[in-house]
XYZ file of C-alpha atoms in Angstrom:
517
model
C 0.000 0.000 0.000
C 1.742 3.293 -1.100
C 1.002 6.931 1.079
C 3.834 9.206 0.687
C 3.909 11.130 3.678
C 2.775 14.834 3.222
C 5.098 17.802 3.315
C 5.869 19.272 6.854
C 6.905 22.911 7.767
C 9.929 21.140 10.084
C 11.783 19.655 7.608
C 11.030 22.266 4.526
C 12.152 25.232 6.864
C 15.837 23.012 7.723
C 16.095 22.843 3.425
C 15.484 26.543 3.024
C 17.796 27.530 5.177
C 20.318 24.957 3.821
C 19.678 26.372 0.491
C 19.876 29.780 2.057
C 23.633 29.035 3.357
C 24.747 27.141 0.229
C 23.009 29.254 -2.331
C 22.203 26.485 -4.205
C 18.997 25.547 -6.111
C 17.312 28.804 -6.105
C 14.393 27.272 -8.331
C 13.938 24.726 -5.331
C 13.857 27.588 -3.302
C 11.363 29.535 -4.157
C 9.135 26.395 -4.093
C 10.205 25.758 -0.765
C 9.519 29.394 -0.038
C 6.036 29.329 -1.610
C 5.251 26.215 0.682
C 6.346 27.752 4.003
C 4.551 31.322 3.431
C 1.672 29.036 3.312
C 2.075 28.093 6.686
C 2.838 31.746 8.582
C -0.209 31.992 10.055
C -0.610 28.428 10.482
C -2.973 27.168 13.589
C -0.126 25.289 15.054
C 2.614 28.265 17.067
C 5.668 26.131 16.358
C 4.978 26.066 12.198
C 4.114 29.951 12.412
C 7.128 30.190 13.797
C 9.394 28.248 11.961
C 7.990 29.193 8.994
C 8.711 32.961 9.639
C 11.610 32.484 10.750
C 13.180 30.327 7.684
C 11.780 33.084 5.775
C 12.914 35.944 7.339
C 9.928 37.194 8.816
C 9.207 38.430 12.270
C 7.652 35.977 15.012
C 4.305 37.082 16.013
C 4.532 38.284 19.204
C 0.470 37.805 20.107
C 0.941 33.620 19.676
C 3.924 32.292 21.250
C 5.352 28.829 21.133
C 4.465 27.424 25.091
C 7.809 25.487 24.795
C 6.912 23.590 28.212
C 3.355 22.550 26.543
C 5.000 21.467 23.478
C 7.269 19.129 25.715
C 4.372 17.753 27.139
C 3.469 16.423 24.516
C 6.133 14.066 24.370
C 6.998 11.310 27.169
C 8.900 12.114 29.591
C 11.524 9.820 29.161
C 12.815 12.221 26.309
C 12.030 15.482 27.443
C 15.904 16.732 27.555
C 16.646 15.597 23.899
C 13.273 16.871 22.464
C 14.506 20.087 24.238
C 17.956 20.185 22.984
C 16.332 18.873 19.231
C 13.915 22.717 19.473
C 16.802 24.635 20.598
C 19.140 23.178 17.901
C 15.987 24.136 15.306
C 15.495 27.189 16.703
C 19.197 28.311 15.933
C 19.156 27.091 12.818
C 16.740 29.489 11.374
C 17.818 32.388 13.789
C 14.758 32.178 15.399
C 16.270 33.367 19.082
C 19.301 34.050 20.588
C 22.357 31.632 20.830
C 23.108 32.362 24.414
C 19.158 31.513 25.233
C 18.574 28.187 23.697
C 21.730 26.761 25.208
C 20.148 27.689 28.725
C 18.479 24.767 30.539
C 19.930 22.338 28.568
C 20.900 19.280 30.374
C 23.915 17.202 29.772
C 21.198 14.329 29.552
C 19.890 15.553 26.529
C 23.834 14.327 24.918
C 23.658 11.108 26.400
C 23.636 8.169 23.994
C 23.469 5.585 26.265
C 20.673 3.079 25.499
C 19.424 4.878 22.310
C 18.486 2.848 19.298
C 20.478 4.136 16.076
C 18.225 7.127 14.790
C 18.409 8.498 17.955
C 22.265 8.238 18.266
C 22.612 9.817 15.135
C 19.924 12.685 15.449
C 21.223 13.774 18.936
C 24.686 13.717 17.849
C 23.522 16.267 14.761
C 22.153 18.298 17.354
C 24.946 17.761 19.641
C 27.505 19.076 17.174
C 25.107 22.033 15.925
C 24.942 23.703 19.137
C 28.578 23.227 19.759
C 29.202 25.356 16.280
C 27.223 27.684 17.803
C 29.270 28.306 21.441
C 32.624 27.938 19.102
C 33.734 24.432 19.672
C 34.998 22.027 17.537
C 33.085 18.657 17.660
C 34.630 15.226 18.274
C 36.337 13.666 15.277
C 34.783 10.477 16.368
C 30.841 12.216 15.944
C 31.761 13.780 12.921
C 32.320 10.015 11.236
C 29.109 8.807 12.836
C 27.220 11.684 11.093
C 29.443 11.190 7.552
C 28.589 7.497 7.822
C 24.711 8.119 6.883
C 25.564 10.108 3.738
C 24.906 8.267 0.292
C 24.138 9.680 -2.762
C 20.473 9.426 -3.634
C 19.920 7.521 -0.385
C 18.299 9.396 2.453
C 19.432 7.181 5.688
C 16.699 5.317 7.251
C 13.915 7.225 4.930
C 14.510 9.713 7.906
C 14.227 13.145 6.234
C 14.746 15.262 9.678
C 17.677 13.457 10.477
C 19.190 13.571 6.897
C 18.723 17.378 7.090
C 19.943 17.987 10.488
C 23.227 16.022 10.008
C 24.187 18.767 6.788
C 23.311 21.367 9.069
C 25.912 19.766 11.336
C 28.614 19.153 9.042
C 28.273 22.459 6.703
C 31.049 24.543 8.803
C 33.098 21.868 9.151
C 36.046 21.843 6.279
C 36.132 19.208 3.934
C 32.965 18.328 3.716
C 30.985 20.554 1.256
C 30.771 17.596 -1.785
C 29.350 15.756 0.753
C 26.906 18.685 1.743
C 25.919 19.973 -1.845
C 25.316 15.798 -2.472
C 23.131 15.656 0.640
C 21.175 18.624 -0.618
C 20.369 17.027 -4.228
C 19.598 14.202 -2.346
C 16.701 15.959 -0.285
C 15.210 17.727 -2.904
C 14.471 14.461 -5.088
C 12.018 14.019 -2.027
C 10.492 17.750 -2.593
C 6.332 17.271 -2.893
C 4.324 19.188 -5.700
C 3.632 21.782 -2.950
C 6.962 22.375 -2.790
C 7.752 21.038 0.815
C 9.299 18.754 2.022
C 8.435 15.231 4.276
C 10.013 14.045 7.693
C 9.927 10.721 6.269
C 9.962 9.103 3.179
C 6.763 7.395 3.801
C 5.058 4.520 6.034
C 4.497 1.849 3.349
C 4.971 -0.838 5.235
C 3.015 0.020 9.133
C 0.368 1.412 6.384
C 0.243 -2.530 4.261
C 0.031 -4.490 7.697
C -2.292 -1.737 9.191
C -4.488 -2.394 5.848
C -4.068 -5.759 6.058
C -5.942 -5.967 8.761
C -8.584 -3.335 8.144
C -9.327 -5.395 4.723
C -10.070 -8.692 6.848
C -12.191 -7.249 9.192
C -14.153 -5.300 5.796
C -14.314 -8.969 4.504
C -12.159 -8.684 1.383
C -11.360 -12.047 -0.041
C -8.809 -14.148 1.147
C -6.426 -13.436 -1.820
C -6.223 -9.867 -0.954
C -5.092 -10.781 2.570
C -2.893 -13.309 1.397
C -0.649 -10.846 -1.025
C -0.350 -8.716 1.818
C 0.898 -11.303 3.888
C 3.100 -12.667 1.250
C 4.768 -8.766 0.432
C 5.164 -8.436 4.385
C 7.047 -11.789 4.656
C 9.463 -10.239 1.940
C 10.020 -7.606 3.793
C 10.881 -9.950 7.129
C 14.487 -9.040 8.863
C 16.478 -11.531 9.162
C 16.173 -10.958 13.083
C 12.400 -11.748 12.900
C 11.054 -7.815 13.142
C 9.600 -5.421 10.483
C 10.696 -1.753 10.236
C 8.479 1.024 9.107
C 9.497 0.966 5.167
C 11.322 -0.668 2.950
C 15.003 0.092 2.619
C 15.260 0.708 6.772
C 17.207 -1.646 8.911
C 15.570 -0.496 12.686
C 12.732 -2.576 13.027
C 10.053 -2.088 15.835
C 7.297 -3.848 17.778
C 4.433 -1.301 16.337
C 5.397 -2.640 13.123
C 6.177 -6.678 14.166
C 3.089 -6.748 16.015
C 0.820 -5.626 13.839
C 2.719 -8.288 10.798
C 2.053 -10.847 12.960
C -1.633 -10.435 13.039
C -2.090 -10.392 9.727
C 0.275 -13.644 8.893
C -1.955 -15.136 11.327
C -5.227 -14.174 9.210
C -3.823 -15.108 6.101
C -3.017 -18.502 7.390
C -1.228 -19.530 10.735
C -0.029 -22.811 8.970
C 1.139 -21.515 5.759
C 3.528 -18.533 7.936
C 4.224 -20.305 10.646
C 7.770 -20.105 10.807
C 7.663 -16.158 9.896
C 4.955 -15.958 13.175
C 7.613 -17.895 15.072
C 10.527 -15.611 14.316
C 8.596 -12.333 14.960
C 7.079 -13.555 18.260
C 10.608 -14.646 19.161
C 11.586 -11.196 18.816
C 8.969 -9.780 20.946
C 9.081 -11.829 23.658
C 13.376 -10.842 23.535
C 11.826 -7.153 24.033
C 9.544 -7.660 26.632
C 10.626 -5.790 29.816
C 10.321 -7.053 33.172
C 7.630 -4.438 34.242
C 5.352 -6.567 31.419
C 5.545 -3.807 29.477
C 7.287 -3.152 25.681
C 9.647 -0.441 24.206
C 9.201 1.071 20.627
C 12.419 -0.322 20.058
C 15.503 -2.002 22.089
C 14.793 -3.995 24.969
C 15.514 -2.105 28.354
C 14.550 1.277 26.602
C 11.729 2.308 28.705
C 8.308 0.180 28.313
C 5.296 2.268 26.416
C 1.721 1.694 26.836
C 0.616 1.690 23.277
C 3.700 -0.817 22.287
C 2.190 -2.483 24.877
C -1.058 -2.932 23.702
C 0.154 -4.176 19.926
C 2.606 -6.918 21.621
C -0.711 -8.254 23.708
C -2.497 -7.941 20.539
C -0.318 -10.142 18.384
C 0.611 -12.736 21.717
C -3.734 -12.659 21.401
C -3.507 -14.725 18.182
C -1.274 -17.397 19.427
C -4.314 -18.796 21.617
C -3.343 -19.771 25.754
C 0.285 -20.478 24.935
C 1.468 -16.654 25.555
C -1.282 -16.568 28.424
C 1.297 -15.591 30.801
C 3.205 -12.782 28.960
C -0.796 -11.270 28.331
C -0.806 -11.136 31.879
C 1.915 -9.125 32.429
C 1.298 -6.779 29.235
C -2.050 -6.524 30.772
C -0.778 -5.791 33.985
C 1.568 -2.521 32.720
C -1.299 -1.442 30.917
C -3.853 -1.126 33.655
C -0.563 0.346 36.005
C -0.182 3.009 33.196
C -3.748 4.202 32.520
C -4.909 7.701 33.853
C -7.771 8.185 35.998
C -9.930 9.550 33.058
C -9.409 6.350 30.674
C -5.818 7.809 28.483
C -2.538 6.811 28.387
C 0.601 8.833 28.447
C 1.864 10.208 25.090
C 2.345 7.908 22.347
C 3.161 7.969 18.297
C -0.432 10.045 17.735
C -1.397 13.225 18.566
C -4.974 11.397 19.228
C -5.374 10.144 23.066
C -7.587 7.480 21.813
C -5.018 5.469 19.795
C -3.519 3.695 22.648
C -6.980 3.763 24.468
C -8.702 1.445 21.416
C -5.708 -0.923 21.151
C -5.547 -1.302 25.080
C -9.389 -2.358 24.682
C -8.523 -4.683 22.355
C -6.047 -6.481 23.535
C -8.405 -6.488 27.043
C -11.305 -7.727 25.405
C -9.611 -10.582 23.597
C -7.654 -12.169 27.072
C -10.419 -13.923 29.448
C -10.358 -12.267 33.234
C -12.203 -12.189 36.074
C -14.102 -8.884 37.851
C -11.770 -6.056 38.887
C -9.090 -8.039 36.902
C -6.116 -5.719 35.307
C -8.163 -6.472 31.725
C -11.602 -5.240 33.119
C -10.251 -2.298 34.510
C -8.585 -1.095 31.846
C -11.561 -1.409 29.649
C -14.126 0.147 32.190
C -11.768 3.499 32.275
C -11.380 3.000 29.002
C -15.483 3.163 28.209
C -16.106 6.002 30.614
C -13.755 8.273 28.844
C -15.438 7.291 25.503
C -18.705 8.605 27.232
C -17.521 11.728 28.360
C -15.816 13.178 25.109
C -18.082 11.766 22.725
C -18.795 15.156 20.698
C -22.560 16.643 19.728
C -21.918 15.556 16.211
C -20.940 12.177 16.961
C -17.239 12.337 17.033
C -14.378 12.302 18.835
C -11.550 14.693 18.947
C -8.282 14.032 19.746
C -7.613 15.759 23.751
C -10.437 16.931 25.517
C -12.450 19.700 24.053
C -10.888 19.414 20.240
C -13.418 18.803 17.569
C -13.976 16.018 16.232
C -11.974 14.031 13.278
C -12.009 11.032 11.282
C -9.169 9.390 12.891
C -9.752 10.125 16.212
C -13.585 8.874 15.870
C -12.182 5.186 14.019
C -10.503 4.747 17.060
C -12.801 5.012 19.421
C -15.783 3.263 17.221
C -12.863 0.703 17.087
C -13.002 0.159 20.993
C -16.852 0.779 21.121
C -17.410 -2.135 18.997
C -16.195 -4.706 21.352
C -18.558 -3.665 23.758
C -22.865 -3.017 24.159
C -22.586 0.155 23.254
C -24.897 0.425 19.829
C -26.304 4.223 20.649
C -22.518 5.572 20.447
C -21.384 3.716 18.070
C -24.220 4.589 15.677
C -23.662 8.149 16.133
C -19.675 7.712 15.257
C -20.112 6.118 12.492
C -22.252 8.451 10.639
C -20.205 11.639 11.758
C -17.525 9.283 9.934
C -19.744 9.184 7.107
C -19.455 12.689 6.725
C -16.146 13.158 6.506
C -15.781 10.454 3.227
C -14.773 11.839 0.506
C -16.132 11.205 -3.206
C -13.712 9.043 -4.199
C -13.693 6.734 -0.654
C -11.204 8.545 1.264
C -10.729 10.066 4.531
C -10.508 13.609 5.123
C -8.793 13.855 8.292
C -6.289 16.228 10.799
C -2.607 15.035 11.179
C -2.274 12.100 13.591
C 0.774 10.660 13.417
C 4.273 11.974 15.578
C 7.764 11.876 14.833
C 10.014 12.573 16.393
C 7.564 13.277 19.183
C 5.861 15.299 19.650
C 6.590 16.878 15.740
C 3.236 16.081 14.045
C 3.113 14.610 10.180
C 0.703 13.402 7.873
C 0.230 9.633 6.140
C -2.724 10.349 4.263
C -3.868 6.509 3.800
C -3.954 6.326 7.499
C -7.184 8.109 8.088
C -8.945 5.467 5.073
C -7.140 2.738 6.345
C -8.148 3.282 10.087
C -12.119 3.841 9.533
C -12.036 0.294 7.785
C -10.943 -1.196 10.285
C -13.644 0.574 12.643
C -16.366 -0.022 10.051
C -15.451 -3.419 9.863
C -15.643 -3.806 13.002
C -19.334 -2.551 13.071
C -20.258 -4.348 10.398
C -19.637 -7.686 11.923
C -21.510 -6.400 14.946
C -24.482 -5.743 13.398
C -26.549 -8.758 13.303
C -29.740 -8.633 14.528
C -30.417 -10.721 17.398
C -33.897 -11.661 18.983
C -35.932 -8.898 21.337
C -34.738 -5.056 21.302
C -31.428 -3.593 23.422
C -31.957 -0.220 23.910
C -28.846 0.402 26.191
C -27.032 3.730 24.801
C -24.290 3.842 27.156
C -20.863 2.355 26.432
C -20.181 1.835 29.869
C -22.806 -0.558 30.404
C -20.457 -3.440 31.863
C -19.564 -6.522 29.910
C -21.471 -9.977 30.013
C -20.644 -11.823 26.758
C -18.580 -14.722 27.908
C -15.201 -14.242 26.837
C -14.559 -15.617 23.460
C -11.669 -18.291 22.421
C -8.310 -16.747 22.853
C -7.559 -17.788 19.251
C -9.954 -16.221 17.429
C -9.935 -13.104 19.154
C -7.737 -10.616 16.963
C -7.996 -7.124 15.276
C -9.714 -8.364 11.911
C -11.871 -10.723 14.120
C -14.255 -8.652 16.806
C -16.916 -10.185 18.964
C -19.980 -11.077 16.783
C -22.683 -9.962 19.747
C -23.605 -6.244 19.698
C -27.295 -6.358 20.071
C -28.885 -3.683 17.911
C -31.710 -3.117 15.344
C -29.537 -2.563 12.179
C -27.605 0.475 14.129
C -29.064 3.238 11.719
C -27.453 6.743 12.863
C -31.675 7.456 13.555
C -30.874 4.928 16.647
C-alpha cells in the first residue's frame, strides 16, 4: 500500500535555510519558499514560527510557542533531547538568541546511552550544531558517525529530519561541502508538488500491515489478505522484526506486532515459521515491568507498544497466556484516571486507548481483573468526550476528526454500546470523501511530539472501525436499547484464538444500528 507522507513545515524550513547558506537551487527555493509562506499563520505556534523564521519574517509576538506545553506532549523519558532537538531548530533558522537556547539544557539531553540508532545519530547532529554555535569544535569520532549516513540518492533510514539535520551539522566543518551539496540534491528528489518537504519518506509498510488488517475485518477475499501477507514476509528481517518501510534496517514492535496479526489471518499454517521468528523477537523485548519499548529492549516500556505486543501474543491462543498477563498488567498500572494513556506515536489520546481495549477484550479475566479495569476506564472516557456531532476529537475539548472517531468506534465495537457507536459512524460518514477517502487532521508523531501526515492512514483506520461494526451488526432476537458504552460486559469471553484485530466479537445487540438509533 503506497502513502507518501505529506510535506511538513519542520523539515522544509531546515532545506530553506540549507539552500539559504549554500546558495544552491534557487528554483527549489522559491518552491520551498512558496510552501512555508503558506504556513505563517498556520494554527499550530511552532509552524508559524518556523515558517517565519526560515523566511525571514518576524515571530508574532500575540501567539507564542508554550515550549513547556510542546514538551508535554512528548513522554517524559525524552524530554531533555526533544529540548535540545527545538533549541538546535530554533538556531538554525535564527529564530532566538544563541546564548538563550543553550540555557536549561541538560547534559542528559547528549547522552547516547541506550538509544536505538536514529536516535544516536539525530542527537549527535544536534549535539555538534549547538557546539558550532558556542565555538567548539566537535569530536572527530561524531563527525564520522554523522558522515557514515551520507549516500548519494539515499536518504538514511527514509529519515528526512535526520538527513537534514546532520548537513546542518557538518556544513562549517572543512572538507565536507561535496558531501553537503550531495546531501542537498539528495533531499530535494524528495520535494512534494507543494513544494515542501516530508520528515519521512513514507510509512508503506506500518500502512500494508495496518491495511491488512482493516481489509479482513471489511471482509475482502482471502487473496487480498494473502498478497499482503506474502509482500510483508518479503520484507521480514532476518532478526524476525519489520521496520516502518522498505530500505530501513531499525525494526520495531508497532510494526512486528501488527505483521504478525495479519500472517496469522492469512493462514497460521502456511507462515508459521515467519509468526515464530517475529514472536521470538517480541518476547526478547519484553521488559520485566510486562511492558514493551518502541524499540531495544531495556529502553523504557510504552503503553501503546504495549497494547500491539498483547495484541499479536492474542492470536497465538493460551500459549502466551502468561506474557498477556503481564502486558495486561503494565497497561492497567499506566492508565490515567480519566481512561488515556501517556503520550504515544499520535497526537490522538484514543489510539492507545482502542488498542488497550482490544487487547483487554480478547484475554479472558475475572471482575476487577487488570483487563476489566482497563476497559471500564477505558469506556467512561469514551462517554464523556463523545462530541454533539458524533465524534471524537483528539484531547479533551478538540473537535472532532475522522481518525480520532475510528478509534474510538474501534473500541466501542467490542462492547454493548450500539447508541454511540451509531452516532460515530455516521459523523464518519461525513467526513468520506467522493472518491472513498478520509478527510482527516494530522495524527501521526515523529520525532515526538513533531506532528506529520500519512494520508492513507485516516482510510485505512475507519475500515478497520467499520469493519468492526459491520460484523456487529446482526440482529439478534428482542430489542437492546442500552445507549451507554459503559454498560459493563457480560458476553462470555470468546476463544483466545480467534480473538484478533480483523476478528471482533460477533454480539452487539442492535436493530440494524441506523445513525436514527
Amino acid at each position: 500500500m503506497r502513502s507518501p507522507c505529506h510535506s511538513r513545515v519542520l523539515e522544509s524550513a531546515l532545506l530553506l535555510a540549507l539552500l539559504d547558506r549554500t546558495g544552491l537551487h534557487p528554483d527549489a527555493r522559491r518552491r520551498l519558499a512558496a510552501y512555508l509562506s503558506l504556513h505563517c499563520d498556520a494554527p499550530e505556534p511552532l509552524d508559524r514560527l518556523l515558517a517565519r523564521a526560515a523566511l525571514h519574517h518576524r515571530p508574532d509576538p500575540a501567539r507564542p510557542v508554550d515550549e513547556e506545553d510542546f514538551l508535554a506532549r512528548s513522554p517524559h523519558f525524552t524530554g531533555p533531547r526533544k529540548r535540545a532537538l527545538l533549541s538546535a531548530v530554533l538556531l538554525l533558522l535564527d529564530a532566538a538568541p544563541a546564548e538563550e537556547l543553550s540555557e536549561g539544557i541538560s547534559p542528559e539531553a547528549f547522552s547516547l546511552h541506550g538509544l536505538h540508532t536514529w536516535a544516536r545519530v539525530q542527537v549527535t547532529a544536534v549535539k555538534t550544531i549547538l557546539a558550532h554555535a558556542r565555538g567548539q569544535h566537535p569530536p572527530d569520532g561524531d563527525l564520522e558517525l554523522l558522515s557514515s549516513t551520507q549516500r548519494p540518492g539515499t536518504v538514511w533510514e527514509a529519515n528526512l529530519l535526520i538527513h537534514l539535520s546532520v548537513l546542518h551539522a557538518l556544513l562549517p566543518v572543512p572538507g565536507h561541502s561535496a558531501l553537503v551539496i550531495q546531501g542537498v540534491r539528495t533531499a530535494l528528489q524528495h520535494q512534494r508538488p507543494d513544494g515542501g518537504i516530508p520528515f519521512i519518506r513514507d510509512e508503506d509498510t506500518w500502512v500494508t500491515a495496518t491495511a491488512g488488517i482493516a481489509l479482513h475485518a471489511a471482509g475482502a477475499a482471502a487473496p487480498v489478505v494473502d498478497l499482503i501477507a506474502r509482500r510483508l514476509v518479503a520484507l521480514q528481517h532476518p532478526g524476525g522484526g519489520w521496520s516502518y518501510t522498505h530500505g530501513v534496517q531499525l525494526t520495531d514492535v508497532d510494526c512486528t506486532s501488527v505483521a504478525i496479526e495479519v500472517l496469522h489471518l492469512a493462514g497460521p499454517h502456511t507462515y508459521r515459521a515467519p509468526i515464530r521468528r517475529a514472536l521470538s523477537t517480541l518476547h526478547a523485548l519484553q521488559d520485566k515491568d510486562g511492558g514493551f519499548p518502541t524499540y531495544l529492549a531495556e529502553a523504557p516500556s510504552e503503553a501503546c507498544m504495549t497494547a500491539a505486543a498483547a495484541n499479536a501474543y492474542s492470536t497465538q491462543g493460551t500459549t502466551l497466556h502468561h506474557e498477556i498477563d503481564k502486558a495486561l498488567g503494565y497497561l492497567d498500572s499506566q492508565q490515567r484516571p480519566d481512561g488515556s494513556f501517556p503520550p504515544d506515536w499520535s497526537s490522538s489520546r484514543l489510539h492507545t486507548v482502542s488498542r488497550a481495549v482490544l487487547a483487554a477484550s480478547r484475554h479472558p479475566s475475572t471482575p476487577n481483573s487488570p483487563a476489566q479495569r482497563i476497559i471500564s476506564r477505558a469506556l467512561n472516557l469514551l462517554a464523556d468526550s463523545q462530541n454533539a456531532d458524533g465524534g471524537w476529537g483528539q484531547q479533551d475539548g478538540d473537535p472532532s476528526d475522522a481518525l480520532s472517531t475510528a478509534y474510538a468506534l474501534t473500541a466501542l465495537t467490542t462492547h454493548h454500546s450500539p447508541g454511540p457507536a451509531a452516532r460515530g459512524a455516521a459523523y464518519l460518514l461525513t467526513q468520506q470523501r467522493p472518491d472513498g477517502s478520509m478527510a482527516s487532521i494530522p495524527d501521526s508523531i515523529g520525532p515526538r511530539p513533531f506532528r506529520f501526515t500519512v494520508p492513507a492512514l485516516a482510510d485505512v483506520f475507519t475500515l478497520l472501525a467499520l469493519g468492526h461494526l459491520a460484523r456487529r451488526t446482526t440482529p439478534a432476537p428482542g430489542p437492546d436499547t442500552r445507549d451507554d458504552p459503559r454498560q459493563p460486559v457480560t458476553d462470555p469471553p470468546a476463544d483466545g484464538p480467534t480473538r484478533f484485530v480483523g476478528q471482533p466479537r460477533q454480539t452487539f445487540r442492535s436493530r440494524g444500528l441506523h445513525p436514527s438509533e
